[in-house]
Amino acid sequence: MSLGLIGKKLGMTKVYDAKGDAVAVTVVDVSGNTILQVKRSDGKDKYSAVQIGYGDQLKESRVSKPLLGHFKKHGCTTAKRIVKEFRLTGDDQLPAPDAKLDAGLFSAGQIVDVIGTTKGKGFQGVVKRHGFAGQPATHGHMMHRRPGSIGCRLTPGLVWKNQKMPGHDGVSRRTTQNLVVVQSRPEEGVLLIKGALPGNTGSIVVVRPGKKAVAKK
């Protein structure tokens, strides 16, 4: 994994590219990323990684004592709401402990992956949750959106594990790959990423360099 940033979705808007075409983008606030700890392969941790904190937690009573001590040990005056570790391939990729992390970490045109938590949909049936086609809608049929058979008598005599059935939908970790950074604005602390990102407005996302980056026209 490469070094990335933690951010918050601010919503969607549109900007115009060099050709004058409107491009739908999601605005992600990445200001306030702080390096909490740098781990080295030749140190006690035995691997290379960077631990990043995002979002100030003003009430210390909401932070556990061990985590609060961890923040103070590494010189963080304010507790952070979100803590994430980015593992790197080697010590040569490690930033300086006092390095500034902002939107300048990514450049316009760069391919990125965005990790987020999808919107919650509540309890849903199989048509919405799994995309089932449903039963016939006419000729007196009474089971329009029901799942149909989920087993077969004595054999196997049970419902198979992971059988697709109605249940809670959404609130799942999702990674959207190969998105394009349309604009990087370090002075405003935001990234403008082409297209939609998982989650609702105000949710936390992680932006990292694309693992399967493919050049897009």
mmCIF file of C-alpha atoms in Angstrom:
data_model
loop_
_atom_site.group_PDB
_atom_site.id
_atom_site.type_symbol
_atom_site.label_atom_id
_atom_site.label_comp_id
_atom_site.label_asym_id
_atom_site.label_seq_id
_atom_site.Cartn_x
_atom_site.Cartn_y
_atom_site.Cartn_z
ATOM 1 C CA MET A 1 0.000 0.000 0.000
ATOM 2 C CA SER A 2 1.077 3.581 -0.612
ATOM 3 C CA LEU A 3 0.580 6.604 1.589
ATOM 4 C CA GLY A 4 -2.924 8.053 1.363
ATOM 5 C CA LEU A 5 -5.187 10.540 3.124
ATOM 6 C CA ILE A 6 -8.283 10.395 5.306
ATOM 7 C CA GLY A 7 -11.057 12.780 4.298
ATOM 8 C CA LYS A 8 -14.711 13.726 4.594
ATOM 9 C CA LYS A 9 -17.248 13.909 1.781
ATOM 10 C CA LEU A 10 -18.574 17.442 1.401
ATOM 11 C CA GLY A 11 -20.947 16.749 -1.486
ATOM 12 C CA MET A 12 -20.964 16.836 -5.280
ATOM 13 C CA THR A 13 -20.667 19.637 -7.796
ATOM 14 C CA LYS A 14 -19.422 20.122 -11.334
ATOM 15 C CA VAL A 15 -16.385 21.757 -12.861
ATOM 16 C CA TYR A 16 -15.368 22.378 -16.456
ATOM 17 C CA ASP A 17 -12.366 20.723 -18.067
ATOM 18 C CA ALA A 18 -10.016 22.169 -20.680
ATOM 19 C CA LYS A 19 -12.470 21.240 -23.456
ATOM 20 C CA GLY A 20 -15.314 23.078 -21.757
ATOM 21 C CA ASP A 21 -17.166 19.885 -20.838
ATOM 22 C CA ALA A 22 -18.911 19.680 -17.462
ATOM 23 C CA VAL A 23 -17.479 17.000 -15.163
ATOM 24 C CA ALA A 24 -19.363 15.749 -12.090
ATOM 25 C CA VAL A 25 -17.003 15.623 -9.107
ATOM 26 C CA THR A 26 -17.147 14.789 -5.412
ATOM 27 C CA VAL A 27 -15.474 17.283 -3.071
ATOM 28 C CA VAL A 28 -13.415 15.621 -0.324
ATOM 29 C CA ASP A 29 -12.012 17.608 2.598
ATOM 30 C CA VAL A 30 -8.545 16.222 3.430
ATOM 31 C CA SER A 31 -7.327 19.042 5.669
ATOM 32 C CA GLY A 32 -6.162 18.172 9.155
ATOM 33 C CA ASN A 33 -4.327 14.921 8.391
ATOM 34 C CA THR A 34 -1.612 14.515 11.021
ATOM 35 C CA ILE A 35 1.235 12.006 11.197
ATOM 36 C CA LEU A 36 0.955 10.295 14.580
ATOM 37 C CA GLN A 37 3.646 7.656 14.271
ATOM 38 C CA VAL A 38 6.238 6.438 11.771
ATOM 39 C CA LYS A 39 7.093 2.730 11.977
ATOM 40 C CA ARG A 40 10.351 1.421 10.545
ATOM 41 C CA SER A 41 11.355 -2.082 9.513
ATOM 42 C CA ASP A 42 14.624 -1.767 11.439
ATOM 43 C CA GLY A 43 12.809 -0.663 14.605
ATOM 44 C CA LYS A 44 10.781 -2.579 17.157
ATOM 45 C CA ASP A 45 7.753 -2.727 14.842
ATOM 46 C CA LYS A 46 9.664 -4.668 12.141
ATOM 47 C CA TYR A 47 7.657 -3.198 9.265
ATOM 48 C CA SER A 48 7.269 0.111 7.443
ATOM 49 C CA ALA A 49 4.089 2.086 8.024
ATOM 50 C CA VAL A 50 2.701 5.535 8.738
ATOM 51 C CA GLN A 51 -0.082 6.111 11.258
ATOM 52 C CA ILE A 52 -2.318 9.078 10.448
ATOM 53 C CA GLY A 53 -4.969 10.823 12.534
ATOM 54 C CA TYR A 54 -7.880 12.880 11.215
ATOM 55 C CA GLY A 55 -10.511 15.061 12.856
ATOM 56 C CA ASP A 56 -10.102 16.558 16.330
ATOM 57 C CA GLN A 57 -11.912 14.858 19.204
ATOM 58 C CA LEU A 58 -12.489 17.741 21.589
ATOM 59 C CA LYS A 59 -13.901 15.618 24.417
ATOM 60 C CA GLU A 60 -11.086 13.540 25.898
ATOM 61 C CA SER A 61 -13.674 11.605 27.924
ATOM 62 C CA ARG A 62 -14.675 9.867 24.686
ATOM 63 C CA VAL A 63 -11.145 8.555 24.120
ATOM 64 C CA SER A 64 -9.811 5.473 25.882
ATOM 65 C CA LYS A 65 -6.898 5.998 28.266
ATOM 66 C CA PRO A 66 -4.451 3.828 26.238
ATOM 67 C CA LEU A 67 -5.263 5.713 23.022
ATOM 68 C CA LEU A 68 -5.056 9.064 24.803
ATOM 69 C CA GLY A 69 -1.609 8.117 26.095
ATOM 70 C CA HIS A 70 -0.597 7.089 22.571
ATOM 71 C CA PHE A 71 -1.535 10.537 21.228
ATOM 72 C CA LYS A 72 0.391 12.371 23.951
ATOM 73 C CA LYS A 73 3.428 10.112 23.590
ATOM 74 C CA HIS A 74 3.773 11.086 19.937
ATOM 75 C CA GLY A 75 3.280 14.804 20.537
ATOM 76 C CA CYS A 76 -0.335 15.118 19.422
ATOM 77 C CA THR A 77 -1.901 17.858 21.537
ATOM 78 C CA THR A 78 -5.481 17.026 20.481
ATOM 79 C CA ALA A 79 -6.994 13.546 20.309
ATOM 80 C CA LYS A 80 -8.079 12.383 16.848
ATOM 81 C CA ARG A 81 -11.435 10.874 15.922
ATOM 82 C CA ILE A 82 -10.088 8.671 13.130
ATOM 83 C CA VAL A 83 -6.776 6.782 13.199
ATOM 84 C CA LYS A 84 -5.558 4.747 10.220
ATOM 85 C CA GLU A 85 -2.289 3.087 9.359
ATOM 86 C CA PHE A 86 -0.896 2.971 5.824
ATOM 87 C CA ARG A 87 1.592 0.156 5.369
ATOM 88 C CA LEU A 88 4.448 0.867 2.960
ATOM 89 C CA THR A 89 6.749 -1.437 1.006
ATOM 90 C CA GLY A 90 9.983 -0.070 2.473
ATOM 91 C CA ASP A 91 11.590 2.520 4.728
ATOM 92 C CA ASP A 92 12.565 4.597 1.692
ATOM 93 C CA GLN A 93 8.891 5.552 1.262
ATOM 94 C CA LEU A 94 8.524 6.839 4.821
ATOM 95 C CA PRO A 95 7.899 10.587 5.145
ATOM 96 C CA ALA A 96 9.614 12.772 7.714
ATOM 97 C CA PRO A 97 7.821 12.802 11.103
ATOM 98 C CA ASP A 98 7.106 16.531 10.700
ATOM 99 C CA ALA A 99 6.014 16.260 7.042
ATOM 100 C CA LYS A 100 2.845 18.109 6.091
ATOM 101 C CA LEU A 101 0.037 15.999 4.688
ATOM 102 C CA ASP A 102 -2.433 17.881 2.505
ATOM 103 C CA ALA A 103 -4.194 17.679 -0.842
ATOM 104 C CA GLY A 104 -0.818 18.217 -2.537
ATOM 105 C CA LEU A 105 -0.097 14.515 -1.958
ATOM 106 C CA PHE A 106 -2.223 13.887 -5.064
ATOM 107 C CA SER A 107 -2.027 15.662 -8.407
ATOM 108 C CA ALA A 108 -4.612 16.390 -11.091
ATOM 109 C CA GLY A 109 -5.070 13.421 -13.414
ATOM 110 C CA GLN A 110 -3.826 10.880 -10.872
ATOM 111 C CA ILE A 111 -5.701 7.577 -10.529
ATOM 112 C CA VAL A 112 -6.906 6.841 -6.984
ATOM 113 C CA ASP A 113 -9.002 4.342 -5.030
ATOM 114 C CA VAL A 114 -11.542 5.572 -2.482
ATOM 115 C CA ILE A 115 -12.655 3.443 0.477
ATOM 116 C CA GLY A 116 -15.871 4.304 2.294
ATOM 117 C CA THR A 117 -18.970 2.957 4.028
ATOM 118 C CA THR A 118 -22.093 2.716 1.881
ATOM 119 C CA LYS A 119 -25.413 4.296 2.815
ATOM 120 C CA GLY A 120 -27.676 2.228 5.050
ATOM 121 C CA LYS A 121 -30.873 1.001 3.346
ATOM 122 C CA GLY A 122 -32.489 -0.788 6.290
ATOM 123 C CA PHE A 123 -34.262 -4.155 5.915
ATOM 124 C CA GLN A 124 -34.712 -4.908 2.206
ATOM 125 C CA GLY A 125 -36.075 -7.744 0.121
ATOM 126 C CA VAL A 126 -34.148 -9.858 -2.365
ATOM 127 C CA VAL A 127 -35.101 -7.738 -5.396
ATOM 128 C CA LYS A 128 -33.496 -4.572 -4.041
ATOM 129 C CA ARG A 129 -30.800 -6.275 -1.951
ATOM 130 C CA HIS A 130 -29.552 -8.884 -4.447
ATOM 131 C CA GLY A 131 -31.114 -7.902 -7.763
ATOM 132 C CA PHE A 132 -33.462 -10.886 -8.074
ATOM 133 C CA ALA A 133 -35.801 -10.728 -11.077
ATOM 134 C CA GLY A 134 -38.859 -11.588 -8.988
ATOM 135 C CA GLN A 135 -41.771 -13.857 -9.881
ATOM 136 C CA PRO A 136 -44.269 -13.392 -12.752
ATOM 137 C CA ALA A 137 -46.307 -10.208 -12.462
ATOM 138 C CA THR A 138 -49.456 -11.537 -14.194
ATOM 139 C CA HIS A 139 -51.632 -14.650 -14.677
ATOM 140 C CA GLY A 140 -52.819 -14.653 -11.096
ATOM 141 C CA HIS A 141 -49.358 -14.992 -9.588
ATOM 142 C CA MET A 142 -49.272 -13.869 -5.943
ATOM 143 C CA MET A 143 -45.529 -13.977 -5.169
ATOM 144 C CA HIS A 144 -44.313 -10.972 -7.168
ATOM 145 C CA ARG A 145 -41.199 -9.941 -5.189
ATOM 146 C CA ARG A 146 -40.633 -13.023 -3.052
ATOM 147 C CA PRO A 147 -37.389 -15.027 -3.286
ATOM 148 C CA GLY A 148 -38.903 -18.396 -4.214
ATOM 149 C CA SER A 149 -37.482 -21.720 -3.062
ATOM 150 C CA ILE A 150 -34.544 -21.647 -0.639
ATOM 151 C CA GLY A 151 -34.062 -25.423 -0.302
ATOM 152 C CA CYS A 152 -35.191 -28.830 -1.568
ATOM 153 C CA ARG A 153 -37.056 -31.203 0.782
ATOM 154 C CA LEU A 154 -35.071 -33.911 2.562
ATOM 155 C CA THR A 155 -32.003 -33.412 0.401
ATOM 156 C CA PRO A 156 -30.108 -31.347 1.434
ATOM 157 C CA GLY A 157 -32.578 -30.836 4.284
ATOM 158 C CA LEU A 158 -31.180 -27.428 5.208
ATOM 159 C CA VAL A 159 -30.718 -23.921 3.894
ATOM 160 C CA TRP A 160 -27.268 -23.490 2.392
ATOM 161 C CA LYS A 161 -24.911 -21.098 4.116
ATOM 162 C CA ASN A 162 -24.744 -17.651 2.452
ATOM 163 C CA GLN A 163 -28.101 -18.200 0.747
ATOM 164 C CA LYS A 164 -29.242 -14.838 -0.621
ATOM 165 C CA MET A 165 -32.239 -13.781 1.439
ATOM 166 C CA PRO A 166 -33.925 -10.595 2.708
ATOM 167 C CA GLY A 167 -32.039 -8.668 5.381
ATOM 168 C CA HIS A 168 -30.220 -5.488 6.299
ATOM 169 C CA ASP A 169 -28.750 -3.725 3.294
ATOM 170 C CA GLY A 170 -25.957 -1.155 3.147
ATOM 171 C CA VAL A 171 -23.460 0.069 5.786
ATOM 172 C CA SER A 172 -20.754 -2.023 4.097
ATOM 173 C CA ARG A 173 -17.124 -1.185 3.402
ATOM 174 C CA ARG A 174 -16.687 -0.570 -0.314
ATOM 175 C CA THR A 175 -13.700 0.397 -2.438
ATOM 176 C CA THR A 176 -14.287 2.312 -5.671
ATOM 177 C CA GLN A 177 -11.243 1.862 -7.883
ATOM 178 C CA ASN A 178 -9.622 3.834 -10.681
ATOM 179 C CA LEU A 179 -11.156 7.239 -10.053
ATOM 180 C CA VAL A 180 -9.525 10.356 -11.481
ATOM 181 C CA VAL A 181 -8.452 13.362 -9.429
ATOM 182 C CA VAL A 182 -9.820 16.275 -11.462
ATOM 183 C CA GLN A 183 -8.366 19.025 -9.261
ATOM 184 C CA SER A 184 -6.125 19.165 -6.204
ATOM 185 C CA ARG A 185 -6.473 22.333 -4.126
ATOM 186 C CA PRO A 186 -3.975 22.304 -1.227
ATOM 187 C CA GLU A 187 -4.758 25.921 -0.336
ATOM 188 C CA GLU A 188 -8.397 24.950 0.296
ATOM 189 C CA GLY A 189 -7.587 21.505 1.668
ATOM 190 C CA VAL A 190 -9.849 19.655 -0.771
ATOM 191 C CA LEU A 191 -9.661 17.107 -3.577
ATOM 192 C CA LEU A 192 -12.113 17.078 -6.486
ATOM 193 C CA ILE A 193 -12.555 13.468 -7.598
ATOM 194 C CA LYS A 194 -14.490 12.517 -10.723
ATOM 195 C CA GLY A 195 -17.729 10.620 -10.127
ATOM 196 C CA ALA A 196 -19.533 9.404 -7.031
ATOM 197 C CA LEU A 197 -17.921 7.991 -3.899
ATOM 198 C CA PRO A 198 -19.365 5.429 -1.452
ATOM 199 C CA GLY A 199 -21.228 6.829 1.557
ATOM 200 C CA ASN A 200 -23.394 9.810 2.361
ATOM 201 C CA THR A 201 -22.408 13.457 2.658
ATOM 202 C CA GLY A 202 -20.283 13.943 5.758
ATOM 203 C CA SER A 203 -19.028 10.360 5.874
ATOM 204 C CA ILE A 204 -15.355 9.462 6.263
ATOM 205 C CA VAL A 205 -13.444 8.142 3.252
ATOM 206 C CA VAL A 206 -9.864 7.050 2.621
ATOM 207 C CA VAL A 207 -8.124 8.171 -0.578
ATOM 208 C CA ARG A 208 -5.091 6.183 -1.718
ATOM 209 C CA PRO A 209 -3.128 5.835 -4.986
ATOM 210 C CA GLY A 210 -4.815 3.332 -7.307
ATOM 211 C CA LYS A 211 -3.636 -0.249 -6.852
ATOM 212 C CA LYS A 212 -4.728 -1.229 -10.345
ATOM 213 C CA ALA A 213 -4.200 2.164 -11.922
ATOM 214 C CA VAL A 214 -5.008 2.265 -15.622
ATOM 215 C CA ALA A 215 -4.394 5.385 -17.679
ATOM 216 C CA LYS A 216 -7.735 6.942 -18.633
ATOM 217 C CA LYS A 217 -8.318 9.070 -21.706
#
